[in-house]
Coordinates of C-alpha atoms in Angstrom, one line a residue:
Chain A
M1 CA 88.9 43.9 67.5
S2 CA 85.6 42.1 67.3
S3 CA 83.1 40.7 69.8
Y4 CA 82.5 36.9 69.8
G5 CA 80.6 35.2 72.5
S6 CA 81.5 36.7 75.9
S7 CA 85.0 37.8 74.9
V8 CA 86.2 40.6 72.7
R9 CA 88.5 39.1 70.1
V10 CA 91.8 40.9 69.6
A11 CA 94.4 40.2 67.1
E12 CA 97.6 38.4 68.2
A13 CA 100.3 40.9 69.4
S14 CA 103.1 39.5 67.3
R15 CA 105.2 42.6 66.8
V16 CA 106.3 44.5 69.9
A17 CA 108.8 47.4 70.3
I18 CA 110.4 48.8 73.4
F19 CA 111.4 52.4 73.0
G20 CA 114.1 54.0 75.1
G21 CA 115.7 57.4 74.9
T22 CA 112.6 59.2 73.6
H23 CA 114.0 61.7 76.1
G24 CA 117.7 61.4 76.0
N25 CA 118.3 62.1 79.7
E26 CA 115.9 59.6 81.1
M27 CA 118.4 57.0 81.9
S28 CA 116.5 53.8 82.9
G29 CA 115.0 53.3 79.5
V30 CA 118.2 54.3 77.7
T31 CA 120.2 51.8 79.7
L32 CA 117.7 48.9 79.5
V33 CA 117.2 49.3 75.7
N34 CA 120.9 49.6 75.1
L35 CA 121.4 46.4 77.1
W36 CA 118.7 44.6 75.2
V37 CA 120.0 45.8 71.8
K38 CA 123.2 43.9 72.7
N39 CA 121.4 40.8 74.2
S40 CA 117.7 40.5 73.8
A41 CA 117.3 37.1 75.5
E42 CA 115.5 38.7 78.5
I43 CA 112.8 40.3 76.3
Q44 CA 112.1 37.4 74.0
R45 CA 108.9 35.5 74.3
K46 CA 107.2 32.7 72.3
R47 CA 105.2 34.0 69.3
V48 CA 106.4 37.6 69.7
E49 CA 109.1 39.5 67.9
T50 CA 110.3 42.2 70.4
K51 CA 112.4 45.0 69.1
P52 CA 114.4 47.3 71.5
F53 CA 115.0 50.7 69.9
I54 CA 116.6 54.0 70.8
T55 CA 114.3 56.6 69.4
N56 CA 116.4 59.7 69.9
P57 CA 120.0 58.7 69.6
K58 CA 121.3 62.3 69.2
A59 CA 119.6 63.4 72.5
V60 CA 121.0 60.3 74.2
E61 CA 124.4 61.2 73.0
K62 CA 124.0 64.7 74.5
C63 CA 122.2 63.4 77.6
S64 CA 119.5 66.0 77.0
R65 CA 115.8 65.7 76.7
Y66 CA 115.8 66.6 73.0
V67 CA 117.9 68.3 70.3
D68 CA 115.5 70.6 68.4
T69 CA 112.0 69.8 69.8
D70 CA 110.3 67.3 72.1
L71 CA 110.1 64.0 70.1
N72 CA 107.3 62.8 72.4
R73 CA 105.1 65.6 71.0
A74 CA 106.2 65.2 67.4
F75 CA 103.9 62.4 66.1
T76 CA 101.2 64.8 64.8
P77 CA 99.3 64.2 61.6
E78 CA 101.0 67.3 60.1
N79 CA 104.5 66.0 60.8
L80 CA 103.7 62.4 59.7
R81 CA 101.7 63.3 56.6
Y82 CA 104.9 64.8 55.2
T83 CA 106.3 61.3 55.1
R84 CA 103.8 60.1 52.6
H85 CA 104.3 63.0 50.3
T86 CA 108.0 62.4 50.1
A87 CA 107.8 58.6 50.1
G88 CA 110.4 57.3 47.6
N89 CA 112.1 60.7 47.5
V90 CA 114.6 60.4 50.2
S91 CA 116.9 63.1 48.9
A92 CA 114.2 65.8 49.1
P93 CA 116.1 68.7 50.5
A94 CA 113.2 69.8 52.7
G95 CA 113.8 66.7 54.8
D96 CA 117.1 67.9 56.1
E97 CA 115.7 71.3 57.0
L98 CA 113.1 69.8 59.3
P99 CA 113.8 69.7 63.1
Y100 CA 115.8 66.6 64.0
E101 CA 113.0 65.1 66.0
V102 CA 110.5 65.6 63.2
Q103 CA 112.8 63.7 60.9
R104 CA 113.1 61.0 63.6
A105 CA 109.3 60.9 64.0
Q106 CA 108.9 60.2 60.3
E107 CA 111.6 57.5 60.3
I108 CA 110.0 55.8 63.4
N109 CA 106.6 56.0 61.8
R110 CA 108.0 54.3 58.7
I111 CA 109.6 51.5 60.8
F112 CA 106.9 50.9 63.4
G113 CA 103.8 52.5 61.9
P114 CA 102.4 54.0 59.8
K115 CA 100.3 55.3 62.7
G116 CA 96.7 54.2 62.5
S117 CA 97.4 51.7 59.7
P118 CA 96.9 47.9 59.8
E119 CA 100.7 47.6 59.2
A120 CA 101.6 49.3 62.5
Y121 CA 103.3 47.5 65.3
D122 CA 100.9 45.9 67.8
V123 CA 102.4 47.2 71.0
V124 CA 105.0 49.9 71.7
F125 CA 106.3 50.3 75.2
D126 CA 107.9 53.7 75.7
L127 CA 110.2 54.0 78.7
H128 CA 110.4 57.2 80.6
N129 CA 111.7 58.6 83.9
T130 CA 110.3 61.5 85.9
T131 CA 111.7 63.6 88.7
S132 CA 108.3 63.4 90.3
N133 CA 107.6 60.9 93.1
M134 CA 105.2 58.9 90.9
G135 CA 106.5 55.4 91.5
C136 CA 105.7 53.0 88.6
T137 CA 103.1 54.5 86.4
L138 CA 101.6 53.0 83.2
I139 CA 100.1 55.6 80.8
L140 CA 97.0 54.6 78.9
E141 CA 95.9 56.7 75.9
S142 CA 92.4 55.3 75.4
S143 CA 89.8 54.0 77.9
K144 CA 88.5 51.8 75.1
D145 CA 91.7 49.9 74.6
H146 CA 90.7 46.7 76.3
F147 CA 93.9 44.9 75.4
N148 CA 96.0 47.5 77.2
L149 CA 93.5 47.6 80.2
Q150 CA 93.8 43.9 80.5
M151 CA 97.6 44.1 80.3
M152 CA 97.7 46.8 83.0
N153 CA 95.4 44.8 85.2
Y154 CA 97.8 41.8 84.8
I155 CA 100.8 43.9 85.6
K156 CA 99.2 45.4 88.7
K157 CA 98.3 42.0 90.1
A158 CA 101.7 40.5 89.2
I159 CA 103.7 43.1 91.0
A160 CA 101.5 43.4 94.1
P161 CA 102.1 44.2 96.9
A162 CA 104.3 46.7 95.1
S163 CA 102.2 49.4 93.4
C164 CA 101.8 50.4 89.8
L165 CA 99.2 53.0 89.0
V166 CA 97.5 53.8 85.7
L167 CA 97.3 57.4 84.3
L168 CA 94.7 57.8 81.6
N169 CA 95.3 60.7 79.2
E170 CA 92.6 61.1 76.7
H171 CA 92.0 64.7 77.5
P172 CA 90.9 66.6 74.4
L173 CA 93.4 69.4 74.9
L174 CA 96.1 67.9 77.1
K175 CA 96.6 64.6 75.2
Y176 CA 99.7 64.8 73.0
S177 CA 101.2 63.0 70.0
T178 CA 103.5 60.5 71.6
S179 CA 106.2 58.3 70.1
R180 CA 104.3 55.2 71.2
S181 CA 101.2 56.4 69.4
V182 CA 102.5 54.8 66.2
A183 CA 101.4 51.4 67.6
K184 CA 98.0 49.9 67.8
H185 CA 98.4 49.6 71.6
P186 CA 100.6 52.4 72.9
V187 CA 101.9 51.9 76.5
G188 CA 103.8 54.6 78.3
L189 CA 105.9 53.7 81.4
E190 CA 107.0 56.4 83.7
V191 CA 109.1 55.5 86.7
G192 CA 110.3 58.0 89.3
P193 CA 111.7 59.8 91.2
Q194 CA 114.9 59.9 89.3
P195 CA 116.9 63.0 88.4
Q196 CA 117.6 63.6 84.7
G197 CA 121.0 62.2 83.7
V198 CA 121.1 59.8 86.7
L199 CA 120.6 56.0 86.8
R200 CA 119.3 54.7 90.2
S201 CA 119.3 51.0 90.7
N202 CA 115.9 50.9 92.4
I203 CA 114.2 52.7 89.5
F204 CA 116.1 50.6 86.9
E205 CA 115.0 47.4 88.6
A206 CA 111.4 48.5 89.0
M207 CA 111.2 49.4 85.3
R208 CA 112.7 46.0 84.3
V209 CA 110.2 44.1 86.4
I210 CA 107.2 45.9 84.8
L211 CA 108.5 45.0 81.3
K212 CA 108.9 41.4 82.3
H213 CA 105.3 41.1 83.4
A214 CA 104.1 43.1 80.4
L215 CA 105.8 40.7 78.0
D216 CA 104.6 37.7 80.0
F217 CA 101.1 38.9 79.5
I218 CA 101.6 39.2 75.8
E219 CA 102.9 35.7 75.6
L220 CA 100.0 34.3 77.5
F221 CA 97.6 36.3 75.4
N222 CA 99.2 35.0 72.2
E223 CA 99.0 31.4 73.4
G224 CA 95.2 31.8 73.6
M225 CA 94.6 32.5 77.3
E226 CA 91.3 34.2 77.9
F227 CA 91.4 37.2 80.3
P228 CA 88.0 37.6 82.0
T229 CA 86.4 41.0 82.5
C230 CA 87.9 43.1 85.2
T231 CA 87.9 46.5 86.7
V232 CA 91.0 48.7 86.6
E233 CA 91.5 51.8 88.7
V234 CA 92.8 54.6 86.6
F235 CA 93.6 58.3 87.2
R236 CA 92.1 60.4 84.4
V237 CA 94.0 63.6 83.5
L238 CA 91.8 66.6 84.3
D239 CA 93.8 69.8 84.2
R240 CA 97.2 71.3 84.0
I241 CA 98.2 73.6 86.8
D242 CA 101.0 76.2 86.1
Y243 CA 103.3 77.8 88.7
P244 CA 102.2 81.3 89.9
R245 CA 103.9 83.9 87.8
D246 CA 104.4 87.7 87.8
A247 CA 103.4 90.0 85.0
N248 CA 106.6 89.2 83.1
G249 CA 106.0 85.5 83.2
N250 CA 108.6 84.8 85.9
I251 CA 107.8 82.0 88.4
I252 CA 107.2 83.5 91.9
A253 CA 106.4 80.4 93.9
M254 CA 107.5 76.8 94.4
V255 CA 105.5 73.6 95.0
H256 CA 104.5 73.7 98.6
P257 CA 106.4 71.3 100.9
N258 CA 103.0 69.7 101.9
L259 CA 102.4 68.9 98.2
Q260 CA 106.0 68.0 97.1
D261 CA 106.5 64.3 96.6
C262 CA 102.8 63.6 97.3
D263 CA 101.8 62.5 93.8
W264 CA 98.6 60.5 93.8
E265 CA 97.5 61.7 97.2
P266 CA 94.2 63.7 97.5
L267 CA 94.4 67.5 97.2
N268 CA 91.4 69.1 98.7
P269 CA 90.0 72.6 98.3
G270 CA 92.0 74.8 100.7
D271 CA 95.1 72.6 100.9
P272 CA 98.5 74.2 100.4
M273 CA 99.6 74.0 96.8
F274 CA 102.4 76.6 96.3
Q275 CA 104.8 78.6 98.6
S276 CA 105.8 82.0 97.3
F277 CA 109.5 83.1 97.6
D278 CA 108.4 85.5 100.3
G279 CA 106.8 82.7 102.3
K280 CA 103.1 83.0 101.5
T281 CA 101.0 79.9 101.1
I282 CA 98.9 79.6 98.0
R283 CA 96.0 77.1 98.4
Y284 CA 94.1 74.9 96.0
Q285 CA 90.9 76.6 95.0
G286 CA 89.2 73.9 93.0
L287 CA 85.6 72.7 93.8
G288 CA 86.5 69.1 94.8
T289 CA 89.2 66.6 95.6
V290 CA 91.7 65.8 92.9
F291 CA 94.7 63.6 92.7
P292 CA 97.8 65.5 91.5
T293 CA 100.7 63.9 89.7
F294 CA 103.8 64.8 87.7
I295 CA 104.4 67.2 90.7
N296 CA 107.5 69.3 90.0
E297 CA 108.7 67.4 87.0
A298 CA 111.9 69.1 85.7
A299 CA 110.9 68.9 82.0
Y300 CA 107.5 70.6 82.6
Y301 CA 108.8 74.0 83.7
E302 CA 109.1 74.9 80.0
K303 CA 105.6 73.5 79.4
Q304 CA 104.1 75.8 82.1
Q305 CA 103.1 72.9 84.2
A306 CA 103.7 72.5 88.0
F307 CA 101.5 69.3 88.1
V308 CA 98.4 67.8 86.5
T309 CA 95.3 67.0 88.4
T310 CA 93.5 63.7 87.9
R311 CA 90.2 62.1 89.0
R312 CA 90.2 58.4 90.2
E313 CA 87.9 56.2 88.1
A314 CA 87.2 52.5 87.8
L315 CA 87.2 51.3 84.2
V316 CA 85.7 48.0 83.1
A317 CA 87.8 46.0 80.8
S318 CA 86.0 43.6 78.6
A319 CA 87.0 39.9 78.6
I320 CA 89.5 39.4 75.8
R321 CA 90.8 36.5 73.8
K322 CA 93.0 36.2 70.7
V323 CA 91.2 36.2 67.4
Chain Q
M1 CA 146.4 87.9 107.7
S2 CA 148.9 88.5 110.6
S3 CA 149.3 87.2 114.1
Y4 CA 148.8 89.7 117.0
G5 CA 148.5 88.6 120.6
S6 CA 146.4 85.4 120.8
S7 CA 144.3 86.1 117.7
V8 CA 145.2 85.9 114.0
R9 CA 144.3 89.3 112.5
V10 CA 142.3 89.1 109.3
A11 CA 141.3 92.0 107.1
E12 CA 137.7 93.2 107.2
A13 CA 135.5 91.4 104.7
S14 CA 133.9 94.5 103.2
R15 CA 133.3 93.1 99.6
V16 CA 131.2 90.0 99.4
A17 CA 129.7 88.3 96.3
I18 CA 127.1 85.6 96.0
F19 CA 127.3 83.6 92.8
G20 CA 124.3 81.7 91.4
G21 CA 124.1 79.9 88.1
T22 CA 127.7 78.8 87.8
H23 CA 125.8 75.7 86.7
G24 CA 122.7 76.9 84.9
N25 CA 120.5 74.0 85.9
E26 CA 121.1 74.2 89.6
M27 CA 118.0 76.1 90.5
S28 CA 118.2 77.1 94.2
G29 CA 121.2 79.4 93.6
V30 CA 119.8 80.7 90.3
T31 CA 116.5 81.5 92.0
L32 CA 117.9 83.1 95.1
V33 CA 120.4 85.2 93.3
N34 CA 117.7 86.4 90.8
L35 CA 115.5 87.3 93.8
W36 CA 118.4 89.2 95.4
V37 CA 119.3 91.1 92.3
K38 CA 115.7 92.5 92.3
N39 CA 115.7 93.2 96.1
S40 CA 118.9 92.8 98.1
A41 CA 117.5 93.8 101.5
E42 CA 117.8 90.2 102.8
I43 CA 121.5 90.0 102.1
Q44 CA 122.6 93.5 103.2
R45 CA 124.6 93.7 106.4
K46 CA 126.3 96.7 108.1
R47 CA 129.9 97.4 106.9
V48 CA 129.5 94.9 103.9
E49 CA 128.7 95.4 100.3
T50 CA 127.1 92.2 99.1
K51 CA 126.7 91.7 95.4
P52 CA 124.5 88.9 94.0
F53 CA 125.6 87.8 90.6
I54 CA 124.5 85.3 87.9
T55 CA 127.8 83.9 86.6
N56 CA 126.6 81.9 83.6
P57 CA 123.5 83.7 82.2
K58 CA 123.5 81.7 78.9
A59 CA 123.5 78.4 80.7
V60 CA 120.8 79.7 83.0
E61 CA 118.8 80.7 79.9
K62 CA 119.2 77.2 78.5
C63 CA 118.7 75.5 81.9
S64 CA 121.9 73.5 81.2
R65 CA 125.0 73.0 83.2
Y66 CA 127.1 75.0 80.7
V67 CA 127.2 76.1 77.1
D68 CA 130.8 75.2 75.9
T69 CA 132.7 74.0 78.9
D70 CA 132.3 73.8 82.7
L71 CA 132.6 77.4 84.1
N72 CA 133.5 75.9 87.5
R73 CA 136.7 74.4 86.1
A74 CA 137.6 77.4 83.9
F75 CA 139.5 79.7 86.4
T76 CA 142.9 78.3 85.5
P77 CA 146.0 80.5 85.3
E78 CA 146.1 79.8 81.6
N79 CA 142.6 81.0 81.0
L80 CA 142.9 84.0 83.3
R81 CA 146.4 85.1 82.2
Y82 CA 145.0 85.8 78.8
T83 CA 143.0 88.6 80.4
R84 CA 146.1 90.6 81.2
H85 CA 147.6 90.3 77.8
T86 CA 144.5 91.7 76.1
A87 CA 143.7 94.3 78.8
G88 CA 142.5 97.4 77.1
N89 CA 142.1 95.6 73.9
V90 CA 138.5 94.6 74.2
S91 CA 137.9 94.2 70.5
A92 CA 140.7 91.6 70.1
P93 CA 139.1 89.0 67.7
A94 CA 140.7 86.1 69.6
G95 CA 138.3 86.8 72.6
D96 CA 135.2 85.9 70.6
E97 CA 136.7 82.6 69.5
L98 CA 137.3 81.5 73.1
P99 CA 134.7 79.1 74.6
Y100 CA 131.9 81.1 76.2
E101 CA 132.7 80.1 79.7
V102 CA 136.4 81.1 79.3
Q103 CA 135.2 84.5 78.3
R104 CA 132.9 84.6 81.3
A105 CA 135.8 83.5 83.6
Q106 CA 137.9 86.4 82.4
E107 CA 135.0 88.8 82.9
I108 CA 134.3 87.5 86.4
N109 CA 138.0 87.7 87.2
R110 CA 138.0 91.3 86.1
I111 CA 135.0 92.2 88.2
F112 CA 135.6 90.1 91.4
G113 CA 139.4 89.4 91.1
P114 CA 142.0 89.5 89.9
K115 CA 142.4 86.1 91.5
G116 CA 145.3 86.1 94.0
S117 CA 145.6 89.9 94.0
P118 CA 144.9 92.4 96.9
E119 CA 142.1 93.9 94.8
A120 CA 140.1 90.6 94.8
Y121 CA 136.7 90.4 96.6
D122 CA 137.0 89.2 100.2
V123 CA 134.5 86.5 100.1
V124 CA 132.6 84.7 97.3
F125 CA 129.8 82.3 98.0
D126 CA 129.1 80.1 95.1
L127 CA 125.7 78.4 95.3
H128 CA 125.3 74.8 93.9
N129 CA 122.9 72.0 94.0
T130 CA 123.6 68.3 93.7
T131 CA 121.5 65.2 92.8
S132 CA 123.4 63.5 95.6
N133 CA 121.9 63.1 99.1
M134 CA 124.5 65.4 100.6
G135 CA 122.3 67.7 102.6
C136 CA 123.9 71.1 103.3
T137 CA 127.6 71.0 102.5
L138 CA 130.1 73.9 102.7
I139 CA 133.2 73.4 100.5
L140 CA 136.5 74.6 101.8
E141 CA 139.5 75.0 99.5
S142 CA 142.2 75.4 102.1
S143 CA 142.8 74.0 105.5
K144 CA 144.8 77.2 106.3
D145 CA 141.9 79.6 105.7
H146 CA 141.1 80.4 109.3
F147 CA 138.5 83.0 108.4
N148 CA 136.5 80.4 106.4
L149 CA 137.0 77.7 109.1
Q150 CA 135.6 80.1 111.7
M151 CA 132.7 81.0 109.4
M152 CA 131.9 77.4 108.9
N153 CA 132.1 76.7 112.6
Y154 CA 129.7 79.6 113.2
I155 CA 127.2 78.3 110.6
K156 CA 127.3 74.7 111.9
K157 CA 126.5 75.9 115.4
A158 CA 123.9 78.4 114.2
I159 CA 121.8 75.8 112.3
A160 CA 122.1 73.0 114.8
P161 CA 120.4 70.6 115.3
A162 CA 120.1 70.7 111.5
S163 CA 123.4 69.5 110.0
C164 CA 125.9 71.2 107.7
L165 CA 129.0 69.4 106.8
V166 CA 132.3 70.7 105.5
L167 CA 134.1 69.1 102.5
L168 CA 137.7 70.1 102.2
N169 CA 139.2 69.9 98.7
E170 CA 142.8 70.7 98.6
H171 CA 143.8 67.4 96.9
P172 CA 146.8 68.1 94.6
L173 CA 145.1 66.4 91.6
L174 CA 141.4 66.6 92.3
K175 CA 141.2 70.2 93.3
Y176 CA 139.8 72.3 90.4
S177 CA 139.7 76.0 89.4
T178 CA 136.4 77.2 90.7
S179 CA 134.5 80.4 90.0
R180 CA 134.7 81.3 93.7
S181 CA 138.5 80.9 93.6
V182 CA 138.8 84.5 92.4
A183 CA 138.1 85.6 96.0
K184 CA 140.4 85.7 99.0
H185 CA 138.0 83.5 100.9
P186 CA 136.1 81.2 98.5
V187 CA 133.1 79.3 99.9
G188 CA 131.2 76.7 98.0
L189 CA 127.8 75.7 99.1
E190 CA 126.2 72.5 97.8
V191 CA 122.7 71.5 98.8
G192 CA 120.9 68.3 97.8
P193 CA 119.3 66.1 96.8
Q194 CA 117.7 68.1 94.0
P195 CA 117.3 67.1 90.4
Q196 CA 118.8 69.4 87.7
G197 CA 116.2 71.9 86.5
V198 CA 114.0 71.5 89.6
L199 CA 113.4 73.8 92.5
R200 CA 112.4 72.1 95.7
S201 CA 111.2 74.3 98.6
N202 CA 113.1 72.4 101.3
I203 CA 116.5 72.7 99.4
F204 CA 115.8 76.4 98.6
E205 CA 115.0 77.3 102.2
A206 CA 118.0 75.3 103.5
M207 CA 120.4 77.3 101.2
R208 CA 118.8 80.6 102.2
V209 CA 119.3 79.8 105.9
I210 CA 123.0 79.0 105.4
L211 CA 123.5 82.3 103.6
K212 CA 121.8 84.2 106.3
H213 CA 124.1 82.8 109.0
A214 CA 127.2 83.3 106.8
L215 CA 126.4 87.0 106.3
D216 CA 125.6 87.3 110.0
F217 CA 129.1 86.0 110.8
I218 CA 130.7 88.5 108.4
E219 CA 128.8 91.3 110.0
L220 CA 129.9 90.2 113.5
F221 CA 133.5 89.8 112.4
N222 CA 133.5 93.2 110.7
E223 CA 132.1 94.8 113.9
G224 CA 135.2 93.5 115.7
M225 CA 134.0 90.3 117.4
E226 CA 136.8 87.9 118.3
F227 CA 136.2 84.3 117.4
P228 CA 138.1 82.0 119.8
T229 CA 140.1 79.0 118.6
C230 CA 137.9 76.0 117.7
T231 CA 137.9 72.6 116.1
V232 CA 136.0 72.0 112.9
E233 CA 135.1 68.5 111.6
V234 CA 135.9 68.3 107.9
F235 CA 135.8 65.6 105.3
R236 CA 139.0 65.7 103.2
V237 CA 138.7 64.6 99.5
L238 CA 140.9 61.5 99.1
D239 CA 140.0 59.9 95.8
R240 CA 137.7 59.7 92.8
I241 CA 135.9 56.4 92.1
D242 CA 134.7 55.8 88.6
Y243 CA 131.8 53.5 87.5
P244 CA 132.9 50.0 86.4
R245 CA 133.2 50.0 82.6
D246 CA 133.7 47.6 79.7
A247 CA 136.6 47.7 77.2
N248 CA 134.7 50.3 75.2
G249 CA 134.3 52.6 78.1
N250 CA 130.6 51.9 78.6
I251 CA 129.3 51.8 82.1
I252 CA 128.3 48.3 83.2
A253 CA 127.1 48.9 86.8
M254 CA 125.1 51.3 88.9
V255 CA 125.7 52.6 92.4
H256 CA 124.6 49.8 94.7
P257 CA 121.3 50.3 96.5
N258 CA 123.1 49.9 99.9
L259 CA 125.4 52.9 98.9
Q260 CA 122.9 55.1 97.0
D261 CA 121.8 58.1 99.1
C262 CA 124.3 57.2 101.9
D263 CA 126.6 60.2 101.4
W264 CA 128.8 60.8 104.5
E265 CA 128.2 57.3 105.9
P266 CA 131.2 55.0 106.4
L267 CA 132.1 52.7 103.6
N268 CA 134.2 49.7 104.8
P269 CA 136.3 47.3 102.9
G270 CA 134.0 44.6 101.6
D271 CA 130.9 46.8 101.6
P272 CA 128.7 46.7 98.4
M273 CA 129.6 49.6 96.1
F274 CA 128.2 48.9 92.7
Q275 CA 125.6 46.5 91.2
S276 CA 126.2 45.4 87.7
F277 CA 123.4 45.3 85.2
D278 CA 123.4 41.5 85.4
G279 CA 123.0 41.6 89.2
K280 CA 126.5 41.1 90.5
T281 CA 127.7 43.0 93.5
I282 CA 131.0 44.9 93.3
R283 CA 132.5 45.6 96.7
Y284 CA 134.8 48.3 98.0
Q285 CA 138.4 47.0 98.0
G286 CA 140.1 49.9 99.9
L287 CA 142.3 49.3 102.9
G288 CA 140.3 51.2 105.4
T289 CA 137.0 53.0 106.1
V290 CA 136.2 56.0 104.0
F291 CA 133.2 58.4 103.8
P292 CA 131.8 58.7 100.3
T293 CA 130.1 61.7 99.0
F294 CA 128.8 63.2 95.7
I295 CA 127.3 59.7 95.3
N296 CA 125.6 59.4 91.9
E297 CA 125.8 63.1 91.0
A298 CA 124.3 63.6 87.5
A299 CA 126.9 66.0 86.3
Y300 CA 129.8 63.7 87.2
Y301 CA 129.0 60.8 84.8
E302 CA 130.9 62.8 82.1
K303 CA 133.7 63.3 84.6
Q304 CA 134.1 59.6 85.1
Q305 CA 133.2 59.9 88.8
A306 CA 130.6 57.8 90.6
F307 CA 131.6 59.3 94.0
V308 CA 134.5 60.7 95.9
T309 CA 135.9 59.2 99.0
T310 CA 136.8 61.3 102.0
R311 CA 138.5 61.0 105.4
R312 CA 137.1 62.6 108.5
E313 CA 139.5 65.1 110.2
A314 CA 139.4 67.6 112.9
L315 CA 141.0 71.0 111.9
V316 CA 141.9 73.5 114.4
A317 CA 140.9 77.1 113.5
S318 CA 143.0 79.8 115.1
A319 CA 141.2 82.5 117.0
I320 CA 140.6 85.4 114.6
R321 CA 139.9 89.1 114.9
K322 CA 139.6 91.9 112.5
V323 CA 142.8 93.9 111.8

């Protein structure tokens, strides 16, 4: 990425991947990617090679989130560094002893990365579902990624009046090492609400439409279209809120009915947040208004997270144009 | 059960169990039973011993439906007969080689059964959640069980104007060997929609209220109240409908948006039923109107079931009174 005249110049996005099954029980991405592996006509665009890819086939087979460990937290420097040490030594016995998802992370990094290198794929879309009432959500990993900001702005305008929000996670402690992070421009897509192991037609179609517009954007960009500077509303991850627990760590309250399904709506100091099993209301004690999301996501009970709080911000995306 | 004067005489229901965690990821029952194990004041009634019990603790620990096989299909004569052969021989090595849920079924049958015997518990409530939009549903295993019919009539009237429907499964092929079937009067309770692994306050409270009224009924019955003859609307299981599949058994369509979430609403010949991934509508071809339920239940993909069809019937419950 370099500045030239009024536009930031960004390299052509010629290699794009679409990941499904990073969590094996999130069925919209699993189903779409499996369809596109059989027939990729729908995701092909001029000047782009788009590769649909099931990232965690064993978890998909079991219809579970993961086998040994969460693949979408496995792309750490420690896990991936191992790849380089053993490069060319595929029979190293240590490899087989690693958790399945760490082995997969290394393999995915070899195919679509290496992460952080010039050889990495340009864009990876990673398709997720959530049990939370989040609607269509694009997840952005860096507020400095003007290519992704422009893409997200394009998608938001293309699907209006339907809504697609942007969650920005560059929190120093809460950001995690995602599958998509192998790419230069990682894009997470969360669509919900959908139970684990279920495929709902409305969620499936919503995800499919977002992908269509995302690929259209890449095609236009690669053809040389300039995208003028714009402002993108994002929700920046602030904090993780756990369920209330007793001294033994057991959960003693549920998300309050006033908060349940109210992802992206303002939560003000004093608003009900949890309801204990004996009927008491536990209120939000923060200093100011926040916007909760990932409210009551099934997979986050084990991560001690009832929801995350966010702050609404306007990010300015520079004008961009192909190098 | 014997007839005397105008009322059928039924034995006092002095031993009652409440099962949670028959499926380890159905969180309302797991949570309620765990609460009641700690403090059972809420479920105690005069003249009744009520025992809360987690049926599949390993599955609860893993937050999965089951470990080896579905516990709620495991109470077959074959599985339970084994118990008698090895009675008194607890160190028999064959026992450990059985699937975990078969071992549990035998243990549960020893504690709460034996199934079909005079020693069996009087009533077992088995608490389930579904991803389907079924609301509160009581599951009845026999149209001849006048005690259960009277109980269900009582619950329906007690919670009105809220709704609680009755699903009757005595289908010769589709009826299965449930955990609750160890009792003289087995009662299934399904409440949804709730994703697997999630606890929603509205679903939790709805289940809790149903149990309250059920136990109130048992107390009144045990105190000698006569329940006059009544008519109970039930939905009788007719048929299982699978997802459309290709020659390799892969699913090629989703529940149609017009049918999704429309449990208990009439499905007429010609109505949309599925939507294929390439956008085609597949219509219901039956001869008459049916009432679908368990629509798009997560756990039934592996059972080749997109939904079941039912027929609406009015069952007459005899007047009952304690022996």
